[in-house]
mmCIF file of C-alpha atoms in Angstrom:
data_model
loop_
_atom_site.group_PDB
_atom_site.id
_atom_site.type_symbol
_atom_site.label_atom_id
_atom_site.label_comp_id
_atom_site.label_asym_id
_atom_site.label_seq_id
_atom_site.Cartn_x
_atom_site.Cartn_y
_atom_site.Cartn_z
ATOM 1 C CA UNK A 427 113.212 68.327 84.777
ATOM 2 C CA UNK A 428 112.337 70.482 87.769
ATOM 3 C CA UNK A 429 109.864 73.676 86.950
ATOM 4 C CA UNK A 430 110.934 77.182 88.083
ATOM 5 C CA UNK A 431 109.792 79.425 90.629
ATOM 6 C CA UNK A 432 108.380 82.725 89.614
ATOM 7 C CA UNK A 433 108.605 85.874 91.980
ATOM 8 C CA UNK A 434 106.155 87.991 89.974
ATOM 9 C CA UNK A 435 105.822 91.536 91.634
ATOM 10 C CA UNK A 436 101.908 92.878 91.221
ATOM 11 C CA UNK A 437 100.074 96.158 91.406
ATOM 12 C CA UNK A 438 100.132 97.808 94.931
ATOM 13 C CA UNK A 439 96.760 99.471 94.161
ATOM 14 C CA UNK A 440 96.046 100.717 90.397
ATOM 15 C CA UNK A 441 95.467 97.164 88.596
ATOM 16 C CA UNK A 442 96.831 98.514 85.762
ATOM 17 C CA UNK A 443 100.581 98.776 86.881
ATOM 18 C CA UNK A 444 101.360 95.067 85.720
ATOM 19 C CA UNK A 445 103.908 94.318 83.306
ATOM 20 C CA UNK A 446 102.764 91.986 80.193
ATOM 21 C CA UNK A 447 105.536 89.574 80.909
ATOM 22 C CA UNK A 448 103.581 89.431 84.700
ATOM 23 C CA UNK A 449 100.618 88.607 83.068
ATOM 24 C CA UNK A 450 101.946 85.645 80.799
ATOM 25 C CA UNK A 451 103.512 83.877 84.003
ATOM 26 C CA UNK A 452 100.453 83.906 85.853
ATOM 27 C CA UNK A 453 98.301 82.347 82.851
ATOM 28 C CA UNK A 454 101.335 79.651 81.867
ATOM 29 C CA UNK A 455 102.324 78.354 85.959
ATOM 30 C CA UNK A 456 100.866 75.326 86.894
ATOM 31 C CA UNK A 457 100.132 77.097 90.280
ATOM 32 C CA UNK A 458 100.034 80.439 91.969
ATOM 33 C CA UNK A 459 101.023 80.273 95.567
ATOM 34 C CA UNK A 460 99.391 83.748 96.910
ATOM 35 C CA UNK A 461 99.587 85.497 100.521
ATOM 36 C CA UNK A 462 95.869 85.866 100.255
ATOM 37 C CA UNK A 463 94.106 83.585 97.365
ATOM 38 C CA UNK A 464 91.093 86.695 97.491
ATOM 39 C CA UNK A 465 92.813 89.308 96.828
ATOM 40 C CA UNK A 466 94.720 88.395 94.156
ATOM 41 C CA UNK A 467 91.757 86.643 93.073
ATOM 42 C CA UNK A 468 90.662 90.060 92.224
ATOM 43 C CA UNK A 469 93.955 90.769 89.984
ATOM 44 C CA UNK A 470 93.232 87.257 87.846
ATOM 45 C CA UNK A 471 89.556 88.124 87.463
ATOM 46 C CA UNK A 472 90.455 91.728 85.730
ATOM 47 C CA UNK A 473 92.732 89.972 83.276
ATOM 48 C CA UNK A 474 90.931 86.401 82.809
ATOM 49 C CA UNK A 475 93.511 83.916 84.168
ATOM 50 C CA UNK A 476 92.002 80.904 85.626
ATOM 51 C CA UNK A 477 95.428 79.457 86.896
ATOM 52 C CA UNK A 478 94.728 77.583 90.326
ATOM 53 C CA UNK A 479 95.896 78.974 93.851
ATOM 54 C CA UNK A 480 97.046 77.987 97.113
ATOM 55 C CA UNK A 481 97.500 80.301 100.125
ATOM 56 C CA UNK A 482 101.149 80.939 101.209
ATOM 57 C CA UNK A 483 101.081 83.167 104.361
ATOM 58 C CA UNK A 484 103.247 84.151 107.369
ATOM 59 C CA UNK A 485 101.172 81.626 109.220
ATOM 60 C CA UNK A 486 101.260 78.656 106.690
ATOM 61 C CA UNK A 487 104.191 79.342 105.165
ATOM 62 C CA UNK A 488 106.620 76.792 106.824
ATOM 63 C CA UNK A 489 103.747 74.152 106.568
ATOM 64 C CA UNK A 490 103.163 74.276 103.079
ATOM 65 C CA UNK A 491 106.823 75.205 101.475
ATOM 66 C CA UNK A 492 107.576 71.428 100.903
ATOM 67 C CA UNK A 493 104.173 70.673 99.235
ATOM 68 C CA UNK A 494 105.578 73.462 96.818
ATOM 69 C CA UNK A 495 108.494 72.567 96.234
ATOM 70 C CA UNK A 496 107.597 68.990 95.585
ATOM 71 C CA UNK A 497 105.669 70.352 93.119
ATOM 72 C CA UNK A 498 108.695 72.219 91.965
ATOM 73 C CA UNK A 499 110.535 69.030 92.157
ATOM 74 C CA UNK A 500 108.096 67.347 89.818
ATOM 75 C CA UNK A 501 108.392 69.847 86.845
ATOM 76 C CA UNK A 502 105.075 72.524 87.834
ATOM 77 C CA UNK A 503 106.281 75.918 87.307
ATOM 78 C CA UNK A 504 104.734 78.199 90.156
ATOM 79 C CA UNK A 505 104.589 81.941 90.933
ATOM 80 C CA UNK A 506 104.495 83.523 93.963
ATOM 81 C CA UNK A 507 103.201 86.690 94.377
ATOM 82 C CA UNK A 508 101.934 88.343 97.839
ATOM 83 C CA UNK A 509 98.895 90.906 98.581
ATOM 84 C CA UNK A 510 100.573 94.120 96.656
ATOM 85 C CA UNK A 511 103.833 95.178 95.012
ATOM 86 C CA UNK A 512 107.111 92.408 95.426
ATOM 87 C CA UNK A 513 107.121 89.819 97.451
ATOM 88 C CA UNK A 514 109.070 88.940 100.255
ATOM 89 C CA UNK A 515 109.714 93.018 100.922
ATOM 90 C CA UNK A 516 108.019 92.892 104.399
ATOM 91 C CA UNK A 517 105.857 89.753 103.120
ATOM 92 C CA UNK A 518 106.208 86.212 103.213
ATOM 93 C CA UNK A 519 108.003 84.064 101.031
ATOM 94 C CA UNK A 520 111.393 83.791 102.163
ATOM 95 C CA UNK A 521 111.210 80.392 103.632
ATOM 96 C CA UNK A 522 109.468 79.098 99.895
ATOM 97 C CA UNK A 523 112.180 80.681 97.895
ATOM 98 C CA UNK A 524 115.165 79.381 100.135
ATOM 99 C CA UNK A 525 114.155 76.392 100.180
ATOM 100 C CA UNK A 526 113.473 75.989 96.571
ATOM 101 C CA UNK A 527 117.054 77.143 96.083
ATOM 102 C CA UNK A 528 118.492 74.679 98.125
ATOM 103 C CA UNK A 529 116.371 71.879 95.910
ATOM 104 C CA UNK A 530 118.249 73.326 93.048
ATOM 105 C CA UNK A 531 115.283 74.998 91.893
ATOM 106 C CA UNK A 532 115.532 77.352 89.234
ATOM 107 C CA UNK A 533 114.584 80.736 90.648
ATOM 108 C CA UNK A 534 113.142 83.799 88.260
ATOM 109 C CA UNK A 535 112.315 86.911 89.509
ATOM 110 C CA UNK A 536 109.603 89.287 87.598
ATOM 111 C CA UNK A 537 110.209 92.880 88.144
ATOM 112 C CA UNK A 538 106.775 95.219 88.914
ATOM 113 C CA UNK A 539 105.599 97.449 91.360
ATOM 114 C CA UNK A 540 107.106 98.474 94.832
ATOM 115 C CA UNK A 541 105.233 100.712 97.306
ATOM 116 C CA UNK A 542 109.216 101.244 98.551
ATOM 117 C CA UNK A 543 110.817 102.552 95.436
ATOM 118 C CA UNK A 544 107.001 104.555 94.105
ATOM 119 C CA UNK A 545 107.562 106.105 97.788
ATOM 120 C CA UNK A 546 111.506 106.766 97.534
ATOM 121 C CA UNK A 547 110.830 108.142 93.502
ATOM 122 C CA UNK A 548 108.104 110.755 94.051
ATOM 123 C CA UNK A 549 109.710 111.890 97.920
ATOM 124 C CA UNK A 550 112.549 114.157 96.236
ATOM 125 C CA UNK A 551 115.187 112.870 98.788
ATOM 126 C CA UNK A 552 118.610 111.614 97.624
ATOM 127 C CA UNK A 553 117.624 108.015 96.270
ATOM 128 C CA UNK A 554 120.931 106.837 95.266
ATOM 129 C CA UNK A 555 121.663 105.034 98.646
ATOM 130 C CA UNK A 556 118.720 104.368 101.179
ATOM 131 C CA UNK A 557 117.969 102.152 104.008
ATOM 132 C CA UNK A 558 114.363 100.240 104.049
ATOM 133 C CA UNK A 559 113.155 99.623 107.789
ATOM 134 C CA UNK A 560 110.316 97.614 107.197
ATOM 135 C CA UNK A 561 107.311 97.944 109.346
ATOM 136 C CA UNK A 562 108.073 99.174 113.240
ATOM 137 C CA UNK A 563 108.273 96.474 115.340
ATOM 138 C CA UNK A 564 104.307 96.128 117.806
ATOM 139 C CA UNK A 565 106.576 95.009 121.074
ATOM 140 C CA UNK A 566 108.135 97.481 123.633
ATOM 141 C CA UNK A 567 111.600 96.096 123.514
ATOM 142 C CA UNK A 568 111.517 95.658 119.989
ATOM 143 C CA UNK A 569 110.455 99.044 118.897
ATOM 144 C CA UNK A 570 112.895 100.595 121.154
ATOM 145 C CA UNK A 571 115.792 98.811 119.409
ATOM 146 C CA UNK A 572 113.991 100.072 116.311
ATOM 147 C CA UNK A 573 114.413 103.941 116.908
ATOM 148 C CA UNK A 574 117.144 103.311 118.571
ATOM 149 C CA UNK A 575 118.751 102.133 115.088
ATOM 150 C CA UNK A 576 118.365 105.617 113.952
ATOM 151 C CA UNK A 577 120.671 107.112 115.169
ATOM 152 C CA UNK A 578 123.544 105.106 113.104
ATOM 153 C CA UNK A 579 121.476 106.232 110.030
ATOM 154 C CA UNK A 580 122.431 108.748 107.658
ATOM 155 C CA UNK A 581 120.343 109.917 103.857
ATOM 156 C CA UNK A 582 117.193 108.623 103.324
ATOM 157 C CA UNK A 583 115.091 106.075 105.444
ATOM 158 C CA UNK A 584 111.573 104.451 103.747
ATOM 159 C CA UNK A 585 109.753 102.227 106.523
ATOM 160 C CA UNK A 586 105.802 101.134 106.258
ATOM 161 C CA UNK A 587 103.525 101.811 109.206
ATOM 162 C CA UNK A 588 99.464 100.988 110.043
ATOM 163 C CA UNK A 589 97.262 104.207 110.741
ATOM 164 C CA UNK A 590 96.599 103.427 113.582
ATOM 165 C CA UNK A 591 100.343 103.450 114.978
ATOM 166 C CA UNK A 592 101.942 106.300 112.752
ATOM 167 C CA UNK A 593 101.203 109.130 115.005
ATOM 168 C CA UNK A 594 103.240 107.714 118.203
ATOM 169 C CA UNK A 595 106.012 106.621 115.226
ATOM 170 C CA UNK A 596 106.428 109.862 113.859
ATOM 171 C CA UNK A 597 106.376 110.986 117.536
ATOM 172 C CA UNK A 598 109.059 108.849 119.144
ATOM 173 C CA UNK A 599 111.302 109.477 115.907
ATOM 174 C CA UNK A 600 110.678 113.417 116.178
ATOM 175 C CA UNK A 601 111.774 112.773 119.891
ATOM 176 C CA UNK A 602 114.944 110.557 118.972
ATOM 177 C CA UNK A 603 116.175 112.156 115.393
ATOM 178 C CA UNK A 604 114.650 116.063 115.632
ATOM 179 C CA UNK A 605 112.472 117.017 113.206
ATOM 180 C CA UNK A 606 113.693 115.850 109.426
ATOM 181 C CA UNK A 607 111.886 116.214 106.193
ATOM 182 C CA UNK A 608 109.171 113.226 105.956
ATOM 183 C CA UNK A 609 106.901 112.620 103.463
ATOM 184 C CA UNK A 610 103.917 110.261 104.397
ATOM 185 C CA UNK A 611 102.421 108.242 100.849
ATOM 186 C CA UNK A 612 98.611 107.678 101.829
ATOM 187 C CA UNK A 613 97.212 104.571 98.831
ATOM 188 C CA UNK A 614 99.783 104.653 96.561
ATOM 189 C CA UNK A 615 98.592 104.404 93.020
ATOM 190 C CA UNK A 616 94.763 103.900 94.671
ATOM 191 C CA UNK A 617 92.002 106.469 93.977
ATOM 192 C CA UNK A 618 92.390 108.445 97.243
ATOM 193 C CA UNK A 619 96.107 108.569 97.267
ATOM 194 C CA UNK A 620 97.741 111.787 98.851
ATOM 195 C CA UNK A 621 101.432 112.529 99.730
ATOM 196 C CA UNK A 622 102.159 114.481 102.292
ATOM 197 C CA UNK A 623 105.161 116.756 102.874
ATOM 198 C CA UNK A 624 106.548 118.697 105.746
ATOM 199 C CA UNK A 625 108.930 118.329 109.027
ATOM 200 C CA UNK A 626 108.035 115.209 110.839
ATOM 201 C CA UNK A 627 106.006 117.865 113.285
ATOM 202 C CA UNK A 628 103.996 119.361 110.215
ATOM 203 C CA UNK A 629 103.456 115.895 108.736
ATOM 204 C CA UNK A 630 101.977 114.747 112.580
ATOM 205 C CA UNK A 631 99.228 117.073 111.965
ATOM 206 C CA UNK A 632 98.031 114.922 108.932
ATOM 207 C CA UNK A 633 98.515 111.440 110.466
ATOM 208 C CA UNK A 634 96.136 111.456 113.013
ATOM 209 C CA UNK A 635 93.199 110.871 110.398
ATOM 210 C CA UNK A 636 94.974 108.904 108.181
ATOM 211 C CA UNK A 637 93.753 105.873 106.899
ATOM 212 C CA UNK A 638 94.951 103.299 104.338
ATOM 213 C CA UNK A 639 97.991 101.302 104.066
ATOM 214 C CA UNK A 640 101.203 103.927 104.397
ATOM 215 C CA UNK A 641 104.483 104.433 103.270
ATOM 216 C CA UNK A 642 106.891 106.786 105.061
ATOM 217 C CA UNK A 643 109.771 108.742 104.029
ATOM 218 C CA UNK A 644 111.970 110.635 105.925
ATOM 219 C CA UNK A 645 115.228 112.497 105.054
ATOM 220 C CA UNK A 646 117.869 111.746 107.376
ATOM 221 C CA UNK A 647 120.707 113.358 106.478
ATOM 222 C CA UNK A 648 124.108 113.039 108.326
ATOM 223 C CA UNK A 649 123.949 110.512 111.349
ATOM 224 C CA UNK A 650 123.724 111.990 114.475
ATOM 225 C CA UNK A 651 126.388 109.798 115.792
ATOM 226 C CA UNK A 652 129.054 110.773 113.105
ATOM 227 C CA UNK A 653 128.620 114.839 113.799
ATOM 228 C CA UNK A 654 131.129 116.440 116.198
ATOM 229 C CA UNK A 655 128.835 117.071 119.237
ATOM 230 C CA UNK A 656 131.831 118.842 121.202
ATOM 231 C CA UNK A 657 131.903 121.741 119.190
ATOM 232 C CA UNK A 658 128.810 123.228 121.448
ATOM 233 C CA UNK A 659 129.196 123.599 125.288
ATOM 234 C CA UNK A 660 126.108 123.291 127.457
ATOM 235 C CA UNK A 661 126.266 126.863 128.078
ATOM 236 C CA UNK A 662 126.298 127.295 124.563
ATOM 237 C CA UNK A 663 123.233 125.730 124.351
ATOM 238 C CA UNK A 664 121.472 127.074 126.692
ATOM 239 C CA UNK A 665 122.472 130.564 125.297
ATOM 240 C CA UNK A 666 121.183 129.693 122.120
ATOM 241 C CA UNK A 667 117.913 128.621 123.608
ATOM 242 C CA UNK A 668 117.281 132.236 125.302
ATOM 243 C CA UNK A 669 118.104 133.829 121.741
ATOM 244 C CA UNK A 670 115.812 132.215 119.702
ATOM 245 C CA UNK A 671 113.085 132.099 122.450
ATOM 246 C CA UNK A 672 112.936 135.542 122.871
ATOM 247 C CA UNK A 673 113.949 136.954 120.075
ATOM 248 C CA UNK A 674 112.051 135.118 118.096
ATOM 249 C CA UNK A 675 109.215 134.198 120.175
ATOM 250 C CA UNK A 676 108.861 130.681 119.695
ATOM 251 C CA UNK A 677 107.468 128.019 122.242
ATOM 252 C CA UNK A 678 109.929 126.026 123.959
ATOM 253 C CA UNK A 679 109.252 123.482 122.510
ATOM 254 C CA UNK A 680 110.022 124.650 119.050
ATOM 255 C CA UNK A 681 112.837 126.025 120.286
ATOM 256 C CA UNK A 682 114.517 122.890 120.973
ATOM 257 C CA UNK A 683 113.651 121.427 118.194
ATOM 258 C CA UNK A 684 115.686 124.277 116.058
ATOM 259 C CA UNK A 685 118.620 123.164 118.019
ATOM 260 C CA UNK A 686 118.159 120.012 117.413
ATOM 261 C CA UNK A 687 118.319 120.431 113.656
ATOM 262 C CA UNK A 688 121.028 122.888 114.081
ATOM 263 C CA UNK A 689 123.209 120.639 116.197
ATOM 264 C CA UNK A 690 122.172 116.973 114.707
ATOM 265 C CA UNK A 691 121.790 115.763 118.256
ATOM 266 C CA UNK A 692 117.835 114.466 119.321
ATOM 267 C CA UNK A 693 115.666 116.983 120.972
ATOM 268 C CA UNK A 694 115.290 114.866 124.326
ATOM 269 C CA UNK A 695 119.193 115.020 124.623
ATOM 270 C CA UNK A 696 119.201 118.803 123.545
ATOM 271 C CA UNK A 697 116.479 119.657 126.257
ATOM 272 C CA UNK A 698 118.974 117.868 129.258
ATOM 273 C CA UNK A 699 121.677 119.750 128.027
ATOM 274 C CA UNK A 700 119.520 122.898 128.230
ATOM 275 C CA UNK A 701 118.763 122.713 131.361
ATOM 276 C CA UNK A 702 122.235 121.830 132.785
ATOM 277 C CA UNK A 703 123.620 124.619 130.905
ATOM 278 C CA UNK A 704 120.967 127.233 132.350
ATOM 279 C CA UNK A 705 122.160 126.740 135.862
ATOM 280 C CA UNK A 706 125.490 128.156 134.120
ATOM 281 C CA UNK A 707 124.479 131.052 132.696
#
């Protein structure tokens, strides 16, 4: 009789968030196919399970799957868990659990941790429909496609990012969606963790020192592509723009920003039709 496959979801920092059910698969498997064996080496230690593992990465992973599932095949029961929280979600695994599905393998999923719905629960944005971006794609083309997405979104968007690339993130998306609501979750559930509220523009101001793995999100609200844009006339705009610059003082800048809220449109399209509407006025 074939075993089953476990997708057991593990702490994404305090080592304490594990469920008891978690625990019992992890001592009972025959195996535990792990993204990185010394890591969650650290997890087993804390709770005394000496269960064997195997490394199952996004560079193995297509090597090894049929060694696992042969395994599988033969009546093992194996778990697969990745570095922190569920796997699969922006981890590997994929590959293992499709192919154990088409070997008839019996597939059981242990619910746990998730830095996406920790991030999404403590935010305060609408949670009952979201879209999860992943991480931002590293290449040009890619990334472009990425923001570009955007603008079909509406509600609320979670998406992970590295330090060292969340300032120019929260940069191009300020520049292609205006400036939203954002929250930026620094360690979740980890000694130092910090959450960090604000307009994307306040928020910038604490991502250039941040460090730690990071979990963004940012309140959307109504897609930029399903507002009426023909309501407002370049003039219009550009109207609006001397108001709130003098009157209120504000830097350009910021001033096209406001419009950019106040119109749903992105600042970089607001600023064009700015200046065409200037030469009207």
């Amino acid at each position: 009789m074939p075993g089953t496959l476990f997708v057991v979801a593990t702490p994404i920092g305090n080592l304490e968030d594990i469920t008891a059910r978690a625990l019992r698969i992890l001592r009972e498997v025959a195996l535990i196919a792990a993204e990185d064996t010394r890591r969650t080496s650290h997890l087993l230690a804390r709770y005394s399970i000496s269960t064997p593992t195997t490394s199952l990465h996004q560079h193995n992973e297509h090597r090894k799957t049929s060694t696992v599932v042969d395994r599988l095949k033969r009546g093992d029961d194996v778990a697969l868990v990745s570095d922190a929280g569920t796997p699969v979600v922006s981890d590997p695994g994929q590959h293992l659990i499709r192919s154990a599905v088409e070997a008839g393998i019996r597939i059981e999923p242990i619910p746990g941790p998730s830095a996406v719905m920790t991030a999404l629960a403590s935010s305060g944005f609408p949670a009952d429909a979201f879209t999860f971006l992943g991480f931002p794609p590293v290449r040009s083309k890619d990334r472009a496609e990425w923001f570009k997405r955007w603008s079909t979104l509406s509600g609320t968007v979670v998406f992970f990012e590295a330090p060292h690339r969340i300032r120019p993130t929260l940069e191009e998306l300020l520049a292609q969606i205006g400036d939203r609501p954002a929250v930026i979750c620094r360690e979740l559930t980890k000694v130092h963790e910090t959450l960090v509220r604000g307009q994307i523009s306040e928020v910038l101001k604490s991502a250039q020192h941040a460090l730690g793995e990071l979990t963004v999100v940012v309140e959307v609200g109504q897609s930029t592509e399903r507002e009426p844009r023909a309501t407002v006339t370049e003039r219009d705009l550009a109207v609006q723009f001397g108001e709130i610059t003098e009157s209120e003082g504000l830097t350009k800048r910021k001033a096209i920003n406001i419009l950019a809220r106040r119109h749903g449109r992105p600042p970089n399209e607001i600023y064009r039709a700015v200046e065409r509407g200037r030469k009207l006025v």
